[in-house]
XYZ file of C-alpha atoms in Angstrom:
409
model
C 76.622 119.719 -12.351
C 77.646 123.132 -11.094
C 74.039 123.500 -9.882
C 74.122 120.448 -8.076
C 77.422 121.122 -6.312
C 76.388 124.453 -5.443
C 73.065 123.055 -3.969
C 75.063 120.393 -1.907
C 77.563 123.102 -0.507
C 74.825 125.298 0.682
C 73.184 122.514 2.295
C 76.275 121.735 3.978
C 76.573 125.245 5.403
C 73.178 125.361 6.626
C 73.836 122.267 8.698
C 77.059 123.413 10.055
C 75.998 123.483 13.833
C 75.844 119.683 13.797
C 79.429 119.578 12.947
C 80.808 121.714 15.880
C 82.572 118.776 17.593
C 85.307 116.799 15.849
C 84.105 113.772 13.979
C 85.971 111.114 11.856
C 83.843 112.473 8.795
C 84.424 115.731 7.049
C 82.653 117.565 4.154
C 83.497 120.706 2.302
C 83.605 122.948 -0.783
C 86.345 124.450 -3.087
C 86.096 127.449 -5.349
C 88.870 128.426 -7.515
C 90.030 130.853 -10.460
C 93.166 130.265 -12.390
C 94.506 132.457 -15.195
C 96.989 130.720 -17.664
C 98.751 132.588 -20.171
C 99.972 129.464 -22.064
C 97.094 126.905 -21.245
C 97.941 124.691 -24.331
C 101.604 124.668 -23.638
C 102.699 125.873 -27.155
C 106.164 126.579 -28.100
C 107.522 130.053 -27.764
C 106.013 132.161 -30.871
C 103.671 129.370 -31.809
C 100.055 130.485 -32.328
C 96.990 128.775 -31.196
C 94.877 127.123 -33.845
C 91.917 128.582 -35.313
C 89.067 128.681 -32.811
C 91.214 128.152 -29.685
C 92.797 130.746 -27.467
C 96.319 130.373 -26.139
C 95.393 132.088 -22.860
C 92.274 131.349 -20.743
C 90.629 131.705 -17.444
C 89.429 128.480 -15.790
C 86.773 128.484 -12.927
C 85.991 125.390 -10.912
C 83.796 124.309 -8.137
C 84.363 121.118 -6.234
C 82.591 119.327 -3.449
C 84.853 117.051 -1.168
C 84.155 114.594 1.545
C 85.749 111.723 3.578
C 86.190 109.657 6.510
C 89.124 108.765 8.752
C 88.050 106.129 11.434
C 90.243 103.898 13.739
C 88.583 100.768 14.700
C 90.640 99.169 17.311
C 94.068 98.193 15.809
C 92.615 98.766 12.489
C 91.992 102.241 10.570
C 89.559 102.836 7.713
C 89.816 105.921 5.508
C 88.406 107.239 2.363
C 87.879 110.551 0.405
C 86.218 111.921 -2.748
C 86.520 115.060 -4.752
C 83.905 116.024 -7.485
C 84.775 118.951 -9.578
C 83.505 120.956 -12.313
C 85.774 123.226 -14.434
C 84.858 125.901 -16.995
C 86.982 127.520 -19.593
C 86.318 131.140 -20.403
C 87.709 130.855 -23.904
C 88.260 127.245 -24.906
C 84.837 125.764 -23.760
C 85.707 122.644 -25.625
C 87.765 121.633 -22.517
C 85.113 122.109 -20.019
C 85.001 118.893 -18.028
C 83.679 117.114 -14.913
C 86.489 115.381 -12.955
C 86.747 113.376 -9.859
C 89.250 111.653 -7.478
C 88.391 108.698 -5.200
C 90.694 107.051 -2.562
C 90.066 104.355 0.168
C 92.091 102.216 2.230
C 92.464 100.133 5.216
C 95.385 99.804 7.816
C 95.375 96.508 9.684
C 97.505 94.896 12.482
C 96.975 91.514 14.205
C 97.751 90.792 17.849
C 100.971 88.893 16.596
C 103.309 90.194 14.069
C 101.315 90.805 11.014
C 100.227 93.935 9.632
C 99.653 95.695 6.351
C 97.436 98.019 4.242
C 95.112 98.048 1.344
C 94.863 101.098 -1.077
C 92.200 101.800 -3.765
C 92.130 104.760 -6.162
C 90.455 106.144 -9.268
C 90.533 109.406 -10.888
C 89.469 111.246 -14.149
C 90.639 114.621 -15.196
C 91.456 116.498 -18.469
C 94.757 115.223 -19.663
C 97.972 117.594 -19.738
C 98.634 119.176 -22.825
C 101.883 117.547 -24.151
C 102.728 119.318 -27.572
C 106.179 118.239 -27.810
C 105.459 114.691 -28.544
C 101.925 114.291 -29.553
C 101.179 117.816 -30.790
C 98.292 119.848 -29.669
C 94.995 117.787 -29.107
C 92.222 120.221 -30.134
C 89.540 117.964 -28.600
C 88.686 117.375 -24.899
C 91.009 114.523 -23.735
C 89.964 112.969 -20.463
C 92.573 110.779 -18.566
C 91.122 108.031 -16.320
C 93.348 106.034 -13.720
C 92.560 103.102 -11.605
C 94.778 101.575 -9.016
C 94.900 98.952 -6.228
C 97.880 98.028 -4.005
C 98.085 95.829 -0.959
C 101.042 95.173 1.303
C 101.522 92.723 4.079
C 104.414 92.665 6.673
C 105.417 89.813 8.824
C 107.823 90.405 11.762
C 110.405 87.739 12.260
C 111.945 89.122 15.382
C 111.698 92.424 16.831
C 114.007 94.279 14.291
C 113.441 92.220 11.394
C 110.356 92.084 9.099
C 109.328 90.399 5.794
C 107.269 92.486 3.467
C 105.419 91.478 0.377
C 103.110 93.633 -2.047
C 101.247 93.442 -5.143
C 99.022 95.806 -7.220
C 97.423 96.729 -10.357
C 97.044 100.046 -12.221
C 95.575 101.254 -15.460
C 95.547 104.620 -17.550
C 93.050 105.357 -20.097
C 92.227 108.180 -22.503
C 89.088 109.639 -24.139
C 90.987 110.860 -27.173
C 92.173 108.371 -29.996
C 95.308 110.656 -30.557
C 96.479 109.070 -27.166
C 95.713 105.437 -28.209
C 99.259 104.431 -28.002
C 99.537 105.464 -24.256
C 96.516 103.387 -23.018
C 98.331 101.299 -20.267
C 97.700 98.446 -17.863
C 100.065 97.027 -15.427
C 100.459 94.332 -12.602
C 103.150 94.408 -10.239
C 104.586 92.540 -7.098
C 107.439 92.950 -4.724
C 109.275 90.936 -2.096
C 111.484 92.360 0.390
C 113.278 92.299 3.914
C 113.553 95.184 6.373
C 115.735 95.652 9.244
C 114.871 98.507 11.819
C 117.361 99.160 14.475
C 115.593 102.182 15.749
C 111.891 103.261 15.678
C 112.752 106.029 13.051
C 115.387 104.335 11.152
C 115.267 101.335 8.858
C 117.225 99.522 5.945
C 115.364 97.374 3.268
C 116.316 95.149 0.366
C 113.473 94.848 -2.176
C 112.951 93.080 -5.567
C 110.053 94.351 -7.659
C 108.650 92.873 -10.660
C 106.034 94.517 -13.207
C 104.255 93.003 -16.206
C 102.710 95.802 -18.307
C 100.953 96.171 -21.672
C 99.904 98.865 -24.235
C 96.811 97.346 -25.921
C 97.038 99.858 -28.925
C 100.793 100.536 -29.174
C 100.843 101.067 -32.940
C 98.914 100.492 -35.901
C 99.378 96.947 -37.591
C 99.809 97.919 -41.428
C 99.267 94.196 -42.523
C 96.192 92.915 -40.673
C 94.627 96.378 -39.603
C 93.826 97.237 -36.079
C 96.720 97.457 -33.239
C 99.755 95.777 -32.221
C 99.878 95.278 -28.370
C 103.068 95.811 -26.804
C 104.201 94.114 -23.623
C 107.021 94.735 -21.330
C 108.732 93.285 -18.257
C 110.367 95.474 -15.475
C 112.455 94.219 -12.824
C 114.205 96.220 -10.029
C 116.378 95.652 -6.994
C 116.030 98.397 -4.502
C 118.474 99.252 -1.808
C 116.570 101.666 0.619
C 117.522 103.439 3.757
C 115.393 105.677 6.137
C 117.252 107.768 8.684
C 116.412 110.317 11.328
C 119.441 112.208 12.452
C 117.519 114.251 14.988
C 113.901 115.193 15.827
C 113.939 117.992 13.033
C 115.518 115.935 10.215
C 114.520 112.896 8.241
C 116.513 111.193 5.258
C 115.272 108.674 2.818
C 117.626 107.174 0.183
C 116.998 104.485 -2.466
C 119.356 103.125 -4.996
C 117.798 101.011 -7.578
C 119.139 98.737 -10.499
C 116.553 98.350 -13.346
C 115.979 96.199 -16.525
C 113.172 97.009 -18.718
C 112.469 94.933 -21.851
C 109.817 95.524 -24.501
C 108.756 93.058 -27.088
C 108.021 95.219 -30.065
C 109.637 98.811 -29.706
C 112.839 97.664 -28.140
C 114.409 101.317 -28.455
C 112.701 101.873 -25.246
C 114.594 99.166 -23.468
C 116.395 100.207 -20.305
C 119.121 98.731 -18.192
C 120.833 101.005 -15.610
C 120.880 102.711 -12.196
C 118.074 105.106 -10.922
C 117.420 106.411 -7.388
C 116.048 108.911 -4.857
C 117.293 111.106 -2.295
C 114.900 112.858 0.119
C 115.476 115.182 2.809
C 112.819 116.760 5.151
C 114.098 119.384 7.660
C 112.010 121.437 10.154
C 114.495 123.703 11.975
C 111.851 125.517 13.908
C 108.034 125.132 14.549
C 107.080 127.584 11.913
C 109.734 126.623 9.223
C 110.124 123.551 7.087
C 111.993 122.468 4.086
C 111.840 119.402 1.813
C 114.400 118.538 -0.806
C 114.131 115.714 -3.355
C 116.504 114.414 -5.844
C 115.413 111.747 -8.431
C 116.579 109.890 -11.476
C 113.942 107.946 -13.220
C 113.219 106.266 -16.653
C 110.200 106.998 -18.632
C 109.068 105.436 -22.040
C 106.655 106.817 -24.426
C 105.546 105.827 -28.034
C 103.004 107.769 -30.309
C 101.684 107.611 -33.759
C 103.295 110.309 -35.919
C 100.617 112.598 -37.098
C 101.288 112.580 -40.751
C 98.880 112.118 -43.791
C 101.835 110.769 -45.713
C 103.035 108.370 -43.269
C 99.990 107.528 -41.099
C 101.368 104.200 -39.697
C 104.768 105.587 -38.571
C 105.432 105.228 -34.960
C 108.004 107.190 -33.206
C 109.690 105.456 -30.102
C 111.140 107.300 -27.018
C 113.474 106.412 -24.302
C 114.042 108.962 -21.804
C 115.979 109.546 -18.451
C 115.005 112.359 -16.080
C 117.135 113.811 -13.532
C 114.971 116.272 -11.239
C 115.704 118.428 -8.179
C 112.668 119.716 -6.276
C 112.952 122.182 -3.283
C 110.142 123.316 -1.096
C 109.700 125.762 1.855
C 106.884 126.477 4.064
C 106.790 129.293 6.534
C 104.149 129.819 9.316
C 104.258 133.601 9.519
C 101.386 133.697 12.122
C 98.884 131.108 13.455
C 96.624 132.161 10.395
C 99.088 133.105 7.623
C 101.384 130.878 5.901
C 103.938 131.339 2.954
C 105.187 128.616 0.343
C 107.739 128.348 -2.240
C 108.517 125.461 -4.608
C 111.319 125.208 -7.279
C 111.859 122.236 -9.710
C 114.835 121.943 -11.971
C 115.199 119.053 -14.361
C 117.194 117.578 -17.374
C 115.559 114.964 -19.674
C 117.767 112.990 -21.943
C 115.851 111.701 -24.844
C 116.837 109.042 -27.455
C 114.144 108.384 -30.329
C 113.837 105.971 -33.204
C 111.988 107.642 -36.062
C 111.371 105.470 -39.094
C 115.064 104.032 -38.408
C 116.686 107.392 -37.793
C 118.142 107.722 -34.268
C 117.484 111.280 -32.786
C 118.982 112.775 -29.473
C 117.876 115.560 -27.491
C 118.468 117.091 -24.184
C 115.677 119.222 -22.380
C 116.249 121.449 -19.321
C 113.512 123.007 -17.582
C 112.498 124.836 -14.456
C 109.287 125.676 -12.419
C 108.796 127.904 -9.833
C 105.837 128.675 -7.403
C 105.072 131.136 -4.641
C 101.891 130.783 -2.640
C 100.205 132.688 0.255
C 97.213 131.388 2.422
C 95.042 132.547 5.197
C 93.198 130.378 7.602
C 90.656 132.986 9.560
C 88.983 130.188 11.131
C 89.661 126.374 11.509
C 87.208 125.464 8.734
C 88.079 128.172 6.214
C 91.132 128.587 4.069
C 91.892 131.456 1.578
C 94.927 131.005 -0.736
C 96.698 132.400 -3.950
C 99.685 131.300 -5.800
C 101.671 132.343 -8.986
C 103.857 130.165 -11.032
C 106.227 130.191 -14.087
C 107.456 127.186 -16.089
C 110.236 127.221 -18.732
C 111.558 124.575 -20.939
C 114.515 124.752 -23.332
C 115.855 121.797 -25.633
C 118.869 121.505 -27.845
C 117.465 119.247 -30.391
C 114.225 118.446 -32.606
C 112.648 116.348 -30.028
C 111.461 119.125 -27.681
C 110.417 122.724 -28.245
C 111.184 125.883 -26.221
C 108.104 126.765 -24.078
C 107.263 129.265 -21.225
C 104.125 129.241 -19.350
C 102.728 131.518 -16.448
C 99.742 131.177 -14.256
C 98.027 132.833 -11.218
C 95.101 131.165 -9.192
C 93.216 131.720 -6.042
C 90.892 129.419 -4.196
C 88.600 129.277 -1.088
C 88.273 126.056 0.961
C 85.564 125.347 3.538
C 85.924 122.150 5.603
C 83.454 120.944 8.080
C 84.166 118.270 10.651
């Protein structure tokens, strides 16, 4: 695979004069190296299992390509990334991944418009030692999604919006069997747009999902299937106080009901507040505050109780800050900070457990674009988690990475 990617990249470079003028198509390559001091996301003071290394150096090579083509009132676009990653110390995790996205934006002469989105990815699943424990085999996560939205304008400032879609998540490792997931969703709403840059919307969303292998059936063998219904009522506002500032606010009331593992049921208020601010042509800030529910269940890895299932219900409050500064026409600096608090309630064999985890992650980056087609960048990051109960573990991880990106269009 690496040899194939290298050959394709060299062929692209050899043919670069043909791309001298801008076209709707692009192709490129990415080479990167990352150093992780806690690749496996082990708890503080926890040693790696025999045969594995806690730290590692990952090298990857990727080939990218895409198209973005307006056709009258319509727009067709798509992009694909093929990547091969190699681990210097933990070669069991060597993997080939991909990301594919495609879409269509359409509009009629009258008042009908909308879009269609398709996507598929495969990648190495994130290590999650605080719930499932360390998975010592390669575990690849595959996702698929399709979404469609149609808008019908009633009068100039009012429009109806309807959407529907499907998504699924699958894993190659049986240790993640309880997280295999499928969901169908639909929405219906009305939007009022008093100005071109401002709008208000009221939307009703409904989702039906299932976990095909939610837990082991101790009587009949095999797995029990878990199903859930989720309903949300959203009130959303998009405001642009000035040409340099944009606000997005969403307040939602949600109701989630599970058939089997009802400890994951949720009823309450969630929301989102986002602010993008560009005070100068060189400086940009983005701020995002969220409150979201998440539900997990997994098999307890115990030889004495192999059929025991632990249920989790979680509420996560998160604040994310980002800043980008264009120092020169070729050099840019970036910084990101994330803070979160995750409240967890678990039902473990009839015993209720509670925990609050607090975490933060910070990233600093520097990039240089000597030409329109070439980008070289490096970044360093640090993540820290601290819990006050038995449902999470203290963890610290640091990383540094550099990449070179070549894009021809």
